[in-house]
Tab-separated table of N, CA and C in Angstrom:
chain	number	residue	atom	x	y	z
U	1	THR	N	4.164	8.771	-19.292
U	1	THR	CA	3.145	8.310	-19.925
U	1	THR	C	1.905	7.447	-19.410
U	2	THR	N	2.169	6.968	-18.514
U	2	THR	CA	1.437	6.061	-17.851
U	2	THR	C	0.269	6.722	-16.961
U	3	PRO	N	-0.613	6.245	-17.614
U	3	PRO	CA	-1.683	6.442	-16.573
U	3	PRO	C	-1.927	6.622	-14.879
U	4	VAL	N	-2.131	7.625	-14.063
U	4	VAL	CA	-1.700	7.534	-12.350
U	4	VAL	C	-3.530	7.412	-12.212
U	5	GLU	N	-3.818	6.227	-11.493
U	5	GLU	CA	-5.436	6.489	-11.010
U	5	GLU	C	-5.388	6.852	-9.296
U	6	THR	N	-5.935	8.014	-8.980
U	6	THR	CA	-6.056	8.072	-7.535
U	6	THR	C	-7.208	7.297	-7.063
U	7	LEU	N	-6.934	6.426	-5.751
U	7	LEU	CA	-8.110	5.948	-5.023
U	7	LEU	C	-8.413	6.489	-3.758
U	8	GLU	N	-9.218	6.444	-3.398
U	8	GLU	CA	-9.304	6.661	-1.656
U	8	GLU	C	-9.473	5.356	-0.758
U	9	VAL	N	-8.849	5.180	0.033
U	9	VAL	CA	-8.447	3.900	0.886
U	9	VAL	C	-8.748	4.189	2.095
U	10	GLU	N	-9.902	4.309	2.959
U	10	GLU	CA	-9.785	4.286	4.446
U	10	GLU	C	-9.630	5.808	4.639
U	11	GLY	N	-9.923	7.105	3.937
U	11	GLY	CA	-10.009	8.319	4.082
U	11	GLY	C	-8.274	8.881	3.534
U	12	SER	N	-7.629	7.922	3.058
U	12	SER	CA	-6.314	8.213	2.564
U	12	SER	C	-6.150	8.339	0.964
U	13	GLN	N	-5.351	8.912	0.355
U	13	GLN	CA	-4.971	8.412	-1.103
U	13	GLN	C	-3.853	7.935	-1.437
U	14	VAL	N	-4.286	6.952	-2.250
U	14	VAL	CA	-3.152	5.720	-2.826
U	14	VAL	C	-3.299	5.796	-4.361
U	15	PHE	N	-2.014	5.828	-4.987
U	15	PHE	CA	-1.716	5.940	-6.394
U	15	PHE	C	-1.595	4.939	-6.998
U	16	ALA	N	-2.554	4.379	-8.307
U	16	ALA	CA	-2.081	3.370	-8.814
U	16	ALA	C	-1.745	3.346	-10.175
U	17	ILE	N	-1.023	2.432	-10.544
U	17	ILE	CA	-0.791	2.589	-12.071
U	17	ILE	C	-0.767	1.066	-12.577
U	18	ASN	N	-0.839	1.096	-13.957
U	18	ASN	CA	-0.580	-0.337	-14.745
U	18	ASN	C	-1.937	-1.137	-14.452
U	19	ASP	N	-3.041	-0.244	-14.487
U	19	ASP	CA	-4.452	-1.482	-13.981
U	19	ASP	C	-4.367	-1.631	-12.448
U	20	ARG	N	-3.931	-0.929	-11.675
U	20	ARG	CA	-4.114	-1.110	-10.225
U	20	ARG	C	-2.732	-2.074	-10.067
U	21	GLN	N	-1.989	-2.616	-10.357
U	21	GLN	CA	-0.763	-3.612	-10.543
U	21	GLN	C	0.240	-2.938	-9.311
U	22	MET	N	0.311	-1.913	-9.334
U	22	MET	CA	1.209	-1.055	-8.634
U	22	MET	C	0.762	-0.305	-7.971
U	23	LEU	N	0.613	-0.230	-6.371
U	23	LEU	CA	0.186	1.294	-5.676
U	23	LEU	C	1.171	1.542	-4.741
U	24	PHE	N	0.554	3.059	-4.937
U	24	PHE	CA	1.821	4.149	-3.979
U	24	PHE	C	1.192	4.627	-3.024
U	25	VAL	N	1.649	4.072	-1.785
U	25	VAL	CA	0.930	4.798	-0.157
U	25	VAL	C	2.068	6.079	-0.155
U	26	LEU	N	1.589	7.339	-0.198
U	26	LEU	CA	2.113	8.452	0.103
U	26	LEU	C	1.616	9.306	1.022
U	27	GLU	N	0.395	8.953	1.541
U	27	GLU	CA	-0.231	9.926	2.851
U	27	GLU	C	-0.331	8.720	4.041
U	28	PRO	N	-0.752	9.208	5.225
U	28	PRO	CA	-0.759	8.653	6.224
U	28	PRO	C	-1.566	7.521	6.228
U	29	PHE	N	-0.504	6.081	6.774
U	29	PHE	CA	-1.258	4.989	6.887
U	29	PHE	C	-1.999	4.212	8.001
U	30	ALA	N	-2.896	4.025	8.237
U	30	ALA	CA	-4.000	3.417	9.070
U	30	ALA	C	-4.127	1.931	9.011
U	31	GLU	N	-4.304	1.445	10.316
U	31	GLU	CA	-4.137	-0.253	10.192
U	31	GLU	C	-5.680	-0.653	9.320
U	32	ALA	N	-6.651	0.160	9.284
U	32	ALA	CA	-8.181	0.187	8.510
U	32	ALA	C	-7.834	-0.053	7.009
U	33	MET	N	-6.552	0.419	6.613
U	33	MET	CA	-6.284	0.126	4.954
U	33	MET	C	-5.366	-1.174	4.464
U	34	ILE	N	-5.137	-1.889	5.597
U	34	ILE	CA	-4.278	-3.159	5.137
U	34	ILE	C	-5.075	-3.799	4.317
U	35	GLN	N	-6.288	-4.294	4.976
U	35	GLN	CA	-7.295	-5.150	3.977
U	35	GLN	C	-7.888	-4.557	2.665
U	36	PRO	N	-8.238	-3.529	3.007
U	36	PRO	CA	-8.657	-2.891	1.310
U	36	PRO	C	-7.752	-3.174	0.414
U	37	LEU	N	-6.304	-2.787	0.940
U	37	LEU	CA	-5.416	-2.817	-0.078
U	37	LEU	C	-4.940	-3.937	-0.622
U	38	VAL	N	-5.013	-4.995	0.473
U	38	VAL	CA	-4.680	-6.433	-0.213
U	38	VAL	C	-5.871	-6.531	-1.041
U	39	ASP	N	-7.235	-6.708	-0.389
U	39	ASP	CA	-8.087	-7.117	-1.636
U	39	ASP	C	-8.279	-6.563	-3.164
U	40	LEU	N	-7.292	-5.266	-3.180
U	40	LEU	CA	-7.021	-5.113	-4.528
U	40	LEU	C	-6.444	-5.993	-5.462
U	41	LYS	N	-5.478	-6.819	-4.509
U	41	LYS	CA	-4.558	-7.517	-5.294
U	41	LYS	C	-3.521	-7.180	-6.460
U	42	PRO	N	-2.598	-5.820	-5.898
U	42	PRO	CA	-1.836	-5.617	-6.532
U	42	PRO	C	-0.716	-6.704	-6.626
U	43	ARG	N	0.200	-6.469	-7.820
U	43	ARG	CA	1.618	-7.066	-7.703
U	43	ARG	C	2.557	-6.681	-6.820
U	44	GLU	N	2.404	-5.277	-6.285
U	44	GLU	CA	3.424	-4.541	-5.483
U	44	GLU	C	2.751	-3.495	-4.704
U	45	ILE	N	3.339	-3.000	-3.801
U	45	ILE	CA	2.811	-1.887	-2.825
U	45	ILE	C	4.022	-1.478	-2.519
U	46	ILE	N	3.963	-0.252	-2.603
U	46	ILE	CA	5.272	0.829	-2.296
U	46	ILE	C	4.745	2.307	-1.457
U	47	ALA	N	5.651	1.991	-0.428
U	47	ALA	CA	5.010	2.843	0.553
U	47	ALA	C	6.237	3.791	1.166
U	48	ILE	N	6.008	5.112	1.353
U	48	ILE	CA	7.333	5.913	1.752
U	48	ILE	C	7.216	5.587	3.559
U	49	ASP	N	8.116	5.488	4.280
U	49	ASP	CA	8.224	5.027	5.507
U	49	ASP	C	7.658	6.273	6.379
U	50	GLY	N	7.978	7.505	6.135
U	50	GLY	CA	6.874	8.549	7.129
U	50	GLY	C	5.777	8.061	7.244
U	51	VAL	N	5.159	7.255	6.456
U	51	VAL	CA	3.343	7.246	6.336
U	51	VAL	C	2.857	6.360	7.786
U	52	PHE	N	3.854	5.901	8.073
U	52	PHE	CA	3.705	4.775	9.516
U	52	PHE	C	4.264	5.690	10.780
U	53	HIS	N	4.366	6.548	10.646
U	53	HIS	CA	4.315	7.578	11.970
U	53	HIS	C	5.372	6.986	12.823
U	54	ASP	N	6.532	5.929	12.428
U	54	ASP	CA	7.468	5.148	13.551
U	54	ASP	C	6.512	4.338	13.942
U	55	SER	N	5.782	3.921	13.461
U	55	SER	CA	5.161	2.422	13.916
U	55	SER	C	5.899	1.496	13.335
U	56	ASP	N	6.847	0.453	14.128
U	56	ASP	CA	7.014	-0.644	13.292
U	56	ASP	C	6.295	-1.580	13.107
U	57	GLN	N	5.236	-1.409	14.312
U	57	GLN	CA	4.092	-3.019	14.484
U	57	GLN	C	2.979	-2.534	12.812
U	58	LEU	N	2.905	-1.212	12.774
U	58	LEU	CA	2.140	-1.286	11.661
U	58	LEU	C	2.595	-1.368	10.337
U	59	LYS	N	3.971	-0.908	10.082
U	59	LYS	CA	4.469	-1.510	8.702
U	59	LYS	C	4.946	-3.220	8.467
U	60	SER	N	5.291	-3.423	9.777
U	60	SER	CA	5.078	-5.469	10.052
U	60	SER	C	4.046	-5.749	9.667
U	61	ASN	N	3.021	-5.290	10.202
U	61	ASN	CA	1.592	-5.788	10.032
U	61	ASN	C	1.200	-5.894	8.385
U	62	LEU	N	1.466	-4.486	7.948
U	62	LEU	CA	1.429	-4.694	6.229
U	62	LEU	C	1.905	-5.434	5.529
U	63	GLU	N	3.278	-5.536	5.898
U	63	GLU	CA	4.414	-6.642	5.108
U	63	GLU	C	4.178	-8.259	5.492
U	64	LEU	N	3.462	-8.489	6.493
U	64	LEU	CA	3.133	-9.817	6.657
U	64	LEU	C	1.863	-9.761	5.838
U	65	GLN	N	0.907	-9.197	5.807
U	65	GLN	CA	-0.062	-9.457	5.168
U	65	GLN	C	-0.062	-9.615	3.645
U	66	CYS	N	0.783	-8.670	3.103
U	66	CYS	CA	1.186	-8.555	1.640
U	66	CYS	C	1.950	-10.046	1.508
U	67	ARG	N	2.859	-10.364	2.189
U	67	ARG	CA	3.537	-11.500	1.926
U	67	ARG	C	2.980	-12.727	1.854
U	68	ASP	N	1.551	-12.713	2.691
U	68	ASP	CA	0.641	-14.179	3.116
U	68	ASP	C	-0.305	-13.914	1.649
U	69	ALA	N	-0.601	-13.246	1.323
U	69	ALA	CA	-1.371	-12.507	-0.089
U	69	ALA	C	-0.378	-12.550	-1.491
U	70	GLY	N	0.818	-12.779	-1.513
U	70	GLY	CA	1.578	-12.881	-2.781
U	70	GLY	C	1.893	-11.612	-3.430
U	71	ILE	N	1.991	-10.852	-2.208
U	71	ILE	CA	2.166	-9.326	-3.134
U	71	ILE	C	3.557	-8.426	-2.321
U	72	LYS	N	4.515	-8.196	-3.461
U	72	LYS	CA	5.584	-7.704	-3.177
U	72	LYS	C	5.170	-6.572	-2.340
U	73	PHE	N	5.964	-5.882	-1.334
U	73	PHE	CA	5.924	-5.292	-0.466
U	73	PHE	C	7.509	-4.220	-0.449
U	74	THR	N	7.445	-3.070	-0.640
U	74	THR	CA	8.603	-2.326	-0.545
U	74	THR	C	8.172	-1.026	0.189
U	75	CYS	N	9.309	-0.619	1.298
U	75	CYS	CA	8.929	0.218	2.129
U	75	CYS	C	10.227	1.166	1.630
U	76	LEU	N	10.078	2.508	1.354
U	76	LEU	CA	11.619	3.332	0.883
U	76	LEU	C	11.599	4.487	2.064
């Protein structure tokens, strides 16, 4: 019953719920997406591991940027 908003961030779709407080990344992730996602100031960003294409560096960069911004990051 919660509305889902679809956002386009650097060419990939990101799904937002609860007035953009929670963002779900289910499509391929790129370095250029980090700052726009952080700028949305969500409470939490959730991504599936496969979107990072086995790039631990990319996943770590997102995690560190989230931590610096006070955003919870979860990778499933």
